mmCIF file of C-alpha atoms and ligand atoms in Angstrom:
data_model
loop_
_atom_site.group_PDB
_atom_site.id
_atom_site.type_symbol
_atom_site.label_atom_id
_atom_site.label_comp_id
_atom_site.label_asym_id
_atom_site.label_seq_id
_atom_site.Cartn_x
_atom_site.Cartn_y
_atom_site.Cartn_z
ATOM 1 C CA UNK O 76 49.889 43.075 -39.274
ATOM 2 C CA UNK O 77 47.127 40.654 -38.430
ATOM 3 C CA UNK O 78 46.321 38.022 -40.989
ATOM 4 C CA UNK O 79 42.740 37.492 -39.904
ATOM 5 C CA UNK O 80 40.149 40.043 -38.997
ATOM 6 C CA UNK O 81 38.343 40.467 -35.745
ATOM 7 C CA UNK O 82 34.640 41.096 -36.248
ATOM 8 C CA UNK O 83 33.026 43.967 -34.366
ATOM 9 C CA UNK O 84 29.531 43.006 -33.224
ATOM 10 C CA UNK O 85 26.819 45.069 -31.560
ATOM 11 C CA UNK O 86 24.657 44.083 -28.603
ATOM 12 C CA UNK O 87 21.622 43.559 -30.882
ATOM 13 C CA UNK O 88 19.983 40.134 -30.594
ATOM 14 C CA UNK O 89 21.228 38.748 -33.922
ATOM 15 C CA UNK O 90 24.785 39.837 -33.143
ATOM 16 C CA UNK O 91 24.587 38.285 -29.673
ATOM 17 C CA UNK O 92 23.408 35.036 -31.279
ATOM 18 C CA UNK O 93 26.361 35.281 -33.643
ATOM 19 C CA UNK O 94 28.745 35.785 -30.693
ATOM 20 C CA UNK O 95 27.253 32.784 -28.874
ATOM 21 C CA UNK O 96 27.641 30.657 -31.996
ATOM 22 C CA UNK O 97 31.308 31.630 -32.235
ATOM 23 C CA UNK O 98 31.884 30.654 -28.587
ATOM 24 C CA UNK O 99 30.052 27.389 -29.180
ATOM 25 C CA UNK O 100 32.390 26.747 -32.112
ATOM 26 C CA UNK O 101 35.421 27.155 -29.826
ATOM 27 C CA UNK O 102 36.260 30.698 -30.944
ATOM 28 C CA UNK O 103 37.284 33.633 -28.731
ATOM 29 C CA UNK O 104 34.885 36.544 -28.253
ATOM 30 C CA UNK O 105 35.528 39.682 -26.203
ATOM 31 C CA UNK O 106 32.463 41.146 -24.501
ATOM 32 C CA UNK O 107 31.682 43.954 -22.076
ATOM 33 C CA UNK O 108 31.003 43.317 -18.427
ATOM 34 C CA UNK O 109 30.246 46.045 -15.892
ATOM 35 C CA UNK O 110 33.858 45.788 -14.637
ATOM 36 C CA UNK O 111 36.114 45.426 -17.703
ATOM 37 C CA UNK O 112 35.885 43.797 -21.124
ATOM 38 C CA UNK O 113 36.406 40.050 -20.809
ATOM 39 C CA UNK O 114 37.945 37.717 -23.363
ATOM 40 C CA UNK O 115 35.548 34.793 -23.466
ATOM 41 C CA UNK O 116 35.949 31.127 -24.330
ATOM 42 C CA UNK O 117 33.505 28.280 -23.715
ATOM 43 C CA UNK O 118 34.716 27.034 -20.296
ATOM 44 C CA UNK O 119 33.875 23.424 -21.253
ATOM 45 C CA UNK O 120 36.210 23.384 -24.256
ATOM 46 C CA UNK O 121 39.828 22.893 -23.228
ATOM 47 C CA UNK O 122 41.246 23.867 -26.593
ATOM 48 C CA UNK O 123 39.273 27.092 -26.692
ATOM 49 C CA UNK O 124 40.575 27.950 -23.221
ATOM 50 C CA UNK O 125 44.125 27.099 -24.298
ATOM 51 C CA UNK O 126 43.709 29.385 -27.315
ATOM 52 C CA UNK O 127 42.618 32.105 -24.907
ATOM 53 C CA UNK O 128 45.896 31.862 -22.972
ATOM 54 C CA UNK O 129 47.747 31.947 -26.283
ATOM 55 C CA UNK O 130 45.879 35.056 -27.500
ATOM 56 C CA UNK O 131 46.638 36.882 -24.249
ATOM 57 C CA UNK O 132 50.232 35.689 -24.251
ATOM 58 C CA UNK O 133 49.888 34.644 -20.612
ATOM 59 C CA UNK O 134 53.202 33.298 -19.361
ATOM 60 C CA UNK O 135 51.534 30.826 -17.037
ATOM 61 C CA UNK O 136 48.136 29.299 -16.407
ATOM 62 C CA UNK O 137 46.281 31.288 -13.787
ATOM 63 C CA UNK O 138 42.833 30.095 -12.855
ATOM 64 C CA UNK O 139 40.059 31.900 -14.754
ATOM 65 C CA UNK O 140 36.627 33.077 -13.688
ATOM 66 C CA UNK O 141 33.628 31.204 -15.105
ATOM 67 C CA UNK O 142 30.820 33.593 -16.019
ATOM 68 C CA UNK O 143 27.284 32.243 -15.790
ATOM 69 C CA UNK O 144 23.786 33.650 -16.315
ATOM 70 C CA UNK O 145 22.062 32.477 -13.150
ATOM 71 C CA UNK O 146 22.564 31.047 -9.683
ATOM 72 C CA UNK O 147 21.052 27.809 -11.008
ATOM 73 C CA UNK O 148 23.796 27.687 -13.645
ATOM 74 C CA UNK O 149 26.498 28.316 -11.021
ATOM 75 C CA UNK O 150 25.184 25.418 -8.952
ATOM 76 C CA UNK O 151 25.849 23.028 -11.841
ATOM 77 C CA UNK O 152 29.574 23.551 -11.388
ATOM 78 C CA UNK O 153 30.246 24.257 -7.709
ATOM 79 C CA UNK O 154 29.194 23.075 -4.279
ATOM 80 C CA UNK O 155 26.810 25.804 -3.189
ATOM 81 C CA UNK O 156 26.752 26.984 0.421
ATOM 82 C CA UNK O 157 24.625 29.126 2.708
ATOM 83 C CA UNK O 158 27.224 31.909 2.595
ATOM 84 C CA UNK O 159 27.468 31.737 -1.183
ATOM 85 C CA UNK O 160 23.719 32.102 -1.350
ATOM 86 C CA UNK O 161 23.714 35.103 0.960
ATOM 87 C CA UNK O 162 26.366 36.922 -1.069
ATOM 88 C CA UNK O 163 24.870 35.964 -4.417
ATOM 89 C CA UNK O 164 21.406 37.126 -3.381
ATOM 90 C CA UNK O 165 22.873 40.437 -2.250
ATOM 91 C CA UNK O 166 25.348 41.170 -5.054
ATOM 92 C CA UNK O 167 24.646 39.129 -8.191
ATOM 93 C CA UNK O 168 24.506 40.090 -10.937
ATOM 94 C CA UNK O 169 27.472 42.302 -10.131
ATOM 95 C CA UNK O 170 31.227 42.724 -9.623
ATOM 96 C CA UNK O 171 31.680 39.846 -7.177
ATOM 97 C CA UNK O 172 33.412 36.524 -7.882
ATOM 98 C CA UNK O 173 32.909 33.610 -5.497
ATOM 99 C CA UNK O 174 35.491 30.829 -5.285
ATOM 100 C CA UNK O 175 33.854 27.538 -4.326
ATOM 101 C CA UNK O 176 34.747 23.825 -4.478
ATOM 102 C CA UNK O 177 34.028 22.182 -7.822
ATOM 103 C CA UNK O 178 31.247 19.677 -7.646
ATOM 104 C CA UNK O 179 31.250 16.134 -8.978
ATOM 105 C CA UNK O 180 30.164 15.862 -12.565
ATOM 106 C CA UNK O 181 31.004 19.455 -13.476
ATOM 107 C CA UNK O 182 32.102 19.905 -17.086
ATOM 108 C CA UNK O 183 34.570 22.783 -16.626
ATOM 109 C CA UNK O 184 37.907 22.309 -18.418
ATOM 110 C CA UNK O 185 40.899 21.679 -16.124
ATOM 111 C CA UNK O 186 42.582 24.599 -17.809
ATOM 112 C CA UNK O 187 39.971 27.042 -16.462
ATOM 113 C CA UNK O 188 40.798 26.107 -12.863
ATOM 114 C CA UNK O 189 44.495 25.531 -13.656
ATOM 115 C CA UNK O 190 43.967 22.127 -12.116
ATOM 116 C CA UNK O 191 42.577 23.429 -8.795
ATOM 117 C CA UNK O 192 39.632 21.819 -7.050
ATOM 118 C CA UNK O 193 37.896 25.182 -6.770
ATOM 119 C CA UNK O 194 36.230 27.458 -9.317
ATOM 120 C CA UNK O 195 35.692 31.208 -9.401
ATOM 121 C CA UNK O 196 32.178 32.029 -10.632
ATOM 122 C CA UNK O 197 30.224 35.196 -11.171
ATOM 123 C CA UNK O 198 27.120 36.587 -12.840
ATOM 124 C CA UNK O 199 28.100 39.833 -14.541
ATOM 125 C CA UNK O 200 25.581 42.662 -14.484
ATOM 126 C CA UNK O 201 26.151 44.063 -17.974
ATOM 127 C CA UNK O 202 23.075 43.415 -20.170
ATOM 128 C CA UNK O 203 25.187 42.414 -23.202
ATOM 129 C CA UNK O 204 27.154 39.916 -21.093
ATOM 130 C CA UNK O 205 23.970 38.462 -19.647
ATOM 131 C CA UNK O 206 22.372 38.187 -23.082
ATOM 132 C CA UNK O 207 25.456 36.393 -24.397
ATOM 133 C CA UNK O 208 25.562 33.968 -21.450
ATOM 134 C CA UNK O 209 21.866 33.200 -21.841
ATOM 135 C CA UNK O 210 22.239 32.661 -25.592
ATOM 136 C CA UNK O 211 25.112 30.206 -25.057
ATOM 137 C CA UNK O 212 23.504 28.685 -21.951
ATOM 138 C CA UNK O 213 26.934 27.586 -20.786
ATOM 139 C CA UNK O 214 29.836 28.805 -18.664
ATOM 140 C CA UNK O 215 32.221 31.316 -20.244
ATOM 141 C CA UNK O 216 35.786 31.588 -18.978
ATOM 142 C CA UNK O 217 36.880 35.194 -19.299
ATOM 143 C CA UNK O 218 39.976 36.982 -18.084
ATOM 144 C CA UNK O 219 40.287 40.668 -18.854
ATOM 145 C CA UNK O 220 40.592 41.134 -22.636
ATOM 146 C CA UNK O 221 44.111 42.534 -22.703
ATOM 147 C CA UNK O 222 47.459 41.046 -23.642
ATOM 148 C CA UNK O 223 49.214 39.733 -20.542
ATOM 149 C CA UNK O 224 50.989 42.453 -18.585
ATOM 150 C CA UNK O 225 48.954 45.280 -20.132
ATOM 151 C CA UNK O 226 46.179 47.364 -18.658
ATOM 152 C CA UNK O 227 42.657 45.942 -18.469
ATOM 153 C CA UNK O 228 40.357 47.223 -21.244
ATOM 154 C CA UNK O 229 37.264 49.241 -20.465
ATOM 155 C CA UNK O 230 36.267 49.997 -24.073
ATOM 156 C CA UNK O 231 36.071 47.935 -27.250
ATOM 157 C CA UNK O 232 38.778 50.199 -28.702
ATOM 158 C CA UNK O 233 41.158 49.073 -25.936
ATOM 159 C CA UNK O 234 40.430 45.468 -26.881
ATOM 160 C CA UNK O 235 41.053 46.179 -30.572
ATOM 161 C CA UNK O 236 44.341 47.883 -29.700
ATOM 162 C CA UNK O 237 45.582 44.823 -27.816
ATOM 163 C CA UNK O 238 44.023 41.818 -29.519
ATOM 164 C CA UNK O 239 42.915 42.747 -33.051
ATOM 165 C CA UNK O 240 43.434 39.856 -35.432
ATOM 166 C CA UNK O 241 43.965 37.391 -32.560
ATOM 167 C CA UNK O 242 40.327 36.836 -31.622
ATOM 168 C CA UNK O 243 37.175 36.118 -33.620
ATOM 169 C CA UNK O 244 34.959 38.967 -32.467
ATOM 170 C CA UNK O 245 34.315 41.799 -30.035
ATOM 171 C CA UNK O 246 30.860 42.697 -28.786
ATOM 172 C CA UNK O 247 31.035 46.500 -28.574
ATOM 173 C CA UNK O 248 28.520 47.994 -26.193
ATOM 174 C CA UNK O 249 30.296 51.106 -25.000
ATOM 175 C CA UNK O 250 32.529 51.733 -22.001
ATOM 176 C CA UNK O 251 32.367 49.634 -18.833
ATOM 177 C CA UNK O 252 30.743 51.245 -15.828
ATOM 178 C CA UNK O 253 32.877 49.901 -12.991
ATOM 179 C CA UNK O 254 36.269 49.869 -14.687
ATOM 180 C CA UNK O 255 38.079 47.680 -12.176
ATOM 181 C CA UNK O 256 37.847 43.917 -11.932
ATOM 182 C CA UNK O 257 35.454 42.086 -9.664
ATOM 183 C CA UNK O 258 36.119 41.558 -5.985
ATOM 184 C CA UNK O 259 37.037 37.915 -5.359
ATOM 185 C CA UNK O 260 35.913 36.142 -2.187
ATOM 186 C CA UNK O 261 37.120 32.636 -1.363
ATOM 187 C CA UNK O 262 34.435 30.449 0.181
ATOM 188 C CA UNK O 263 36.137 27.077 0.148
ATOM 189 C CA UNK O 264 37.660 27.387 3.630
ATOM 190 C CA UNK O 265 36.195 27.953 7.065
ATOM 191 C CA UNK O 266 35.892 31.730 6.839
ATOM 192 C CA UNK O 267 35.239 33.879 3.776
ATOM 193 C CA UNK O 268 38.488 35.386 2.584
ATOM 194 C CA UNK O 269 39.155 38.426 0.422
ATOM 195 C CA UNK O 270 41.305 37.085 -2.421
ATOM 196 C CA UNK O 271 41.274 40.245 -4.530
ATOM 197 C CA UNK O 272 39.868 43.684 -3.798
ATOM 198 C CA UNK O 273 37.795 44.969 -6.699
ATOM 199 C CA UNK O 274 34.654 46.649 -7.913
ATOM 200 C CA UNK O 275 32.529 45.691 -4.915
ATOM 201 C CA UNK O 276 33.604 47.271 -1.625
ATOM 202 C CA UNK O 277 34.832 45.015 1.146
ATOM 203 C CA UNK O 278 32.628 46.905 3.622
ATOM 204 C CA UNK O 279 29.504 46.080 1.630
ATOM 205 C CA UNK O 280 30.368 42.381 1.696
ATOM 206 C CA UNK O 281 31.134 42.466 5.421
ATOM 207 C CA UNK O 282 27.826 44.216 6.114
ATOM 208 C CA UNK O 283 25.961 41.331 4.496
ATOM 209 C CA UNK O 284 28.113 38.666 6.171
ATOM 210 C CA UNK O 285 27.827 40.367 9.556
ATOM 211 C CA UNK O 286 31.544 39.863 10.221
ATOM 212 C CA UNK O 287 34.921 40.886 8.767
ATOM 213 C CA UNK O 288 36.432 39.088 5.807
ATOM 214 C CA UNK O 289 39.662 37.276 6.429
ATOM 215 C CA UNK O 290 42.582 38.832 4.567
ATOM 216 C CA UNK O 291 44.604 36.889 2.056
ATOM 217 C CA UNK O 292 47.986 35.751 3.327
ATOM 218 C CA UNK O 293 50.355 36.299 0.420
ATOM 219 C CA UNK O 294 52.763 33.705 1.778
ATOM 220 C CA UNK O 295 50.105 30.994 1.888
ATOM 221 C CA UNK O 296 50.102 29.115 -1.407
ATOM 222 C CA UNK O 297 46.516 28.037 -0.808
ATOM 223 C CA UNK O 298 45.297 31.598 -1.008
ATOM 224 C CA UNK O 299 47.793 33.097 -3.447
ATOM 225 C CA UNK O 300 46.130 32.665 -6.830
ATOM 226 C CA UNK O 301 48.318 31.475 -9.642
ATOM 227 C CA UNK O 302 50.917 29.923 -7.352
ATOM 228 C CA UNK O 303 49.062 26.815 -6.625
ATOM 229 C CA UNK O 304 50.566 24.093 -8.703
ATOM 230 C CA UNK O 305 52.383 22.330 -5.897
ATOM 231 C CA UNK O 306 48.932 22.033 -4.359
ATOM 232 C CA UNK O 307 47.692 19.730 -7.095
ATOM 233 C CA UNK O 308 51.026 18.399 -8.272
ATOM 234 C CA UNK O 309 50.929 14.652 -8.771
ATOM 235 C CA UNK O 310 51.644 12.579 -5.682
ATOM 236 C CA UNK O 311 54.104 10.590 -7.757
ATOM 237 C CA UNK O 312 57.604 11.694 -8.675
ATOM 238 C CA UNK O 313 57.746 13.630 -11.947
ATOM 239 C CA UNK O 314 60.805 13.756 -14.251
ATOM 240 C CA UNK O 315 60.989 16.247 -17.125
ATOM 241 C CA UNK O 316 62.643 16.292 -20.555
ATOM 242 C CA UNK O 317 62.778 12.519 -20.672
ATOM 243 C CA UNK O 318 63.468 10.866 -24.009
ATOM 244 C CA UNK O 319 63.989 7.353 -22.633
ATOM 245 C CA UNK O 320 61.547 6.581 -19.838
ATOM 246 C CA UNK O 321 62.214 3.950 -17.220
ATOM 247 C CA UNK O 322 60.110 0.788 -17.535
ATOM 248 C CA UNK O 323 58.592 1.597 -14.123
ATOM 249 C CA UNK O 324 57.512 5.057 -15.250
ATOM 250 C CA UNK O 325 54.373 6.222 -17.000
ATOM 251 C CA UNK O 326 55.371 8.256 -20.044
ATOM 252 C CA UNK O 327 53.570 11.491 -20.906
ATOM 253 C CA UNK O 328 54.414 12.168 -24.524
ATOM 254 C CA UNK O 329 54.403 15.063 -26.950
ATOM 255 C CA UNK O 330 54.527 14.623 -30.720
ATOM 256 C CA UNK O 331 54.770 11.339 -32.585
ATOM 257 C CA UNK O 332 56.037 8.713 -30.141
ATOM 258 C CA UNK O 333 54.942 5.703 -28.187
ATOM 259 C CA UNK O 334 53.836 6.642 -24.682
ATOM 260 C CA UNK O 335 51.091 6.083 -22.117
ATOM 261 C CA UNK O 336 49.288 9.353 -22.804
ATOM 262 C CA UNK O 337 50.132 11.969 -25.397
ATOM 263 C CA UNK O 338 49.644 15.710 -24.817
ATOM 264 C CA UNK O 339 49.449 16.157 -28.580
ATOM 265 C CA UNK O 340 50.269 13.568 -31.260
ATOM 266 C CA UNK O 341 50.685 16.372 -33.764
ATOM 267 C CA UNK O 342 52.972 18.414 -31.465
ATOM 268 C CA UNK O 343 50.366 21.177 -31.244
ATOM 269 C CA UNK O 344 51.034 23.300 -28.133
ATOM 270 C CA UNK O 345 47.453 24.572 -27.933
ATOM 271 C CA UNK O 346 46.161 21.002 -27.858
ATOM 272 C CA UNK O 347 48.891 20.073 -25.362
ATOM 273 C CA UNK O 348 47.892 22.892 -23.021
ATOM 274 C CA UNK O 349 44.269 21.820 -23.201
ATOM 275 C CA UNK O 350 45.271 18.274 -22.219
ATOM 276 C CA UNK O 351 47.922 19.085 -19.607
ATOM 277 C CA UNK O 352 46.024 19.067 -16.336
ATOM 278 C CA UNK O 353 43.617 16.320 -17.340
ATOM 279 C CA UNK O 354 46.436 14.011 -18.438
ATOM 280 C CA UNK O 355 48.403 14.667 -15.240
ATOM 281 C CA UNK O 356 45.321 13.806 -13.211
ATOM 282 C CA UNK O 357 44.823 10.587 -15.174
ATOM 283 C CA UNK O 358 48.432 9.455 -14.822
ATOM 284 C CA UNK O 359 48.485 10.354 -11.151
ATOM 285 C CA UNK O 360 45.511 8.075 -10.577
ATOM 286 C CA UNK O 361 47.666 5.157 -11.771
ATOM 287 C CA UNK O 362 50.071 5.700 -8.874
ATOM 288 C CA UNK O 363 53.421 5.354 -10.641
ATOM 289 C CA UNK O 364 56.269 7.790 -11.278
ATOM 290 C CA UNK O 365 55.739 9.984 -14.323
ATOM 291 C CA UNK O 366 58.264 10.830 -17.039
ATOM 292 C CA UNK O 367 57.455 13.729 -19.359
ATOM 293 C CA UNK O 368 58.780 14.139 -22.898
ATOM 294 C CA UNK O 369 60.529 17.411 -23.820
ATOM 295 C CA UNK O 370 58.103 20.251 -24.627
ATOM 296 C CA UNK O 371 59.350 23.178 -26.716
ATOM 297 C CA UNK O 372 59.730 26.444 -24.828
ATOM 298 C CA UNK O 373 57.890 28.741 -27.273
ATOM 299 C CA UNK O 374 54.232 29.829 -27.413
ATOM 300 C CA UNK O 375 52.102 27.989 -24.848
ATOM 301 C CA UNK O 376 55.108 25.706 -24.289
ATOM 302 C CA UNK O 377 56.479 28.272 -21.828
ATOM 303 C CA UNK O 378 53.369 28.044 -19.659
ATOM 304 C CA UNK O 379 53.225 24.255 -19.985
ATOM 305 C CA UNK O 380 56.865 23.935 -18.914
ATOM 306 C CA UNK O 381 56.349 26.392 -16.045
ATOM 307 C CA UNK O 382 53.548 24.204 -14.715
ATOM 308 C CA UNK O 383 55.481 20.994 -15.295
ATOM 309 C CA UNK O 384 58.512 22.360 -13.425
ATOM 310 C CA UNK O 385 56.299 23.130 -10.454
ATOM 311 C CA UNK O 386 54.796 19.663 -10.655
ATOM 312 C CA UNK O 387 58.281 18.171 -10.653
ATOM 313 C CA UNK O 388 59.655 20.380 -7.864
ATOM 314 C CA UNK O 389 60.781 18.491 -4.768
ATOM 315 C CA UNK O 390 58.154 18.537 -2.047
HETATM 316 O O1 LIG X 199 35.902 41.628 -13.319
HETATM 317 C C1 LIG X 199 36.483 40.578 -13.543
HETATM 318 O O2 LIG X 199 36.655 39.715 -12.669
HETATM 319 C C2 LIG X 199 36.993 40.367 -14.974
HETATM 320 C C3 LIG X 199 35.762 40.298 -15.870
HETATM 321 C C4 LIG X 199 36.108 39.958 -17.293
HETATM 322 O O3 LIG X 199 34.837 39.383 -15.346
HETATM 323 N N1 LIG X 199 37.791 39.191 -15.077
HETATM 324 C C5 LIG X 199 39.041 39.110 -14.538
HETATM 325 O O4 LIG X 199 39.694 37.925 -14.801
HETATM 326 O O5 LIG X 199 39.553 39.995 -13.895
HETATM 327 P P1 LIG X 199 41.267 37.729 -14.610
HETATM 328 O O6 LIG X 199 41.575 36.411 -15.223
HETATM 329 O O7 LIG X 199 42.011 38.909 -15.105
HETATM 330 O O8 LIG X 199 41.451 37.594 -13.050
HETATM 331 C C6 LIG X 199 40.961 36.437 -12.390
HETATM 332 C C7 LIG X 199 41.526 36.321 -11.001
HETATM 333 C C8 LIG X 199 42.977 35.885 -11.017
HETATM 334 O O9 LIG X 199 43.705 36.665 -10.095
HETATM 335 C C9 LIG X 199 42.896 34.450 -10.537
HETATM 336 O O10 LIG X 199 44.057 34.032 -9.933
HETATM 337 C C10 LIG X 199 41.679 34.476 -9.632
HETATM 338 O O11 LIG X 199 40.806 35.323 -10.312
HETATM 339 N N2 LIG X 199 41.025 33.159 -9.522
HETATM 340 C C11 LIG X 199 40.257 32.550 -10.433
HETATM 341 N N3 LIG X 199 39.871 31.326 -10.012
HETATM 342 C C12 LIG X 199 40.410 31.155 -8.797
HETATM 343 C C13 LIG X 199 40.410 30.096 -7.832
HETATM 344 N N4 LIG X 199 39.775 28.935 -8.060
HETATM 345 N N5 LIG X 199 41.079 30.277 -6.679
HETATM 346 C C14 LIG X 199 41.734 31.448 -6.435
HETATM 347 N N6 LIG X 199 41.781 32.477 -7.310
HETATM 348 C C15 LIG X 199 41.141 32.348 -8.455
HETATM 349 MG MG1 LIG X 200 43.420 40.600 -15.734
#
């Protein structure tokens, strides 16, 4: 059984403040949106986001949606466009996620975007979600609040069934109205592209755009979410499971050792996951081959190794 208890909160103001304080403190809080219950972490805190992957038992790092309370807040993180504005004005708050290029100076953790240069953002319509986002006044990364591979939760009871004891709190405000996840539209290319069908009908989006959405090409790694690591893999050669690095190599360590950058001195996989993409970016900027120390294959280690193998794959 669980060794810690998950608090059930209401949508009353003092409970919402409590939930925001937990997020601020790096804890995980499930909350209702109009689509499904989301499992939230402060999107600026890499370790909180890593803990979120761990709680869900996600086998790999898929990019997450950042939830914000206003268009102004979204603009702090992404490069806003005319089309984004049109769709946001028409459908936000609501079950629509827009994928846009990250902007300089954003403070979103690399783990939220899984190292991509784009970010999915949305303003959820549920009053409890909006109250929570306003109380935190920061971006909340939230996948559906279910263990990986299980069905998305549309009630707090579903969340309890899957995640009790693994997260700090659940804001319970009844069943979700929409019940399927948001529709995701990619706006970082030349034409808007439907990345995932969802709670907002494609036809409604096309009516506002005045033209059809492009369909996602499953074979194109640029549009297939979750498959994108080769896209941001380091330019340099990457070797894995290295215990004795070459003098010419930069050494990415794990655990107590001497190295150029350490994923976690204390061999903590949650900390390592939080550091993974940022450290790879830093080493890549130094333009030398990279050797990576062995990472254990349990817990978040499986996802870390999955990503590292993709980074090391021949290109
Ligand atoms: O309705 C929803 O969208 C719910 C609620 C909680 O907001 N959230 C949700 O999150 O469904 P999740 O993590 O289960 O699904 C997010 C999807 C994934 O398929 C992911 O690959 C895609 O969004 N995604 C996120 N950021 C992306 C990006 N930068 N580029 C392409 N796809 C992205
Ligand atoms: Mg999901």
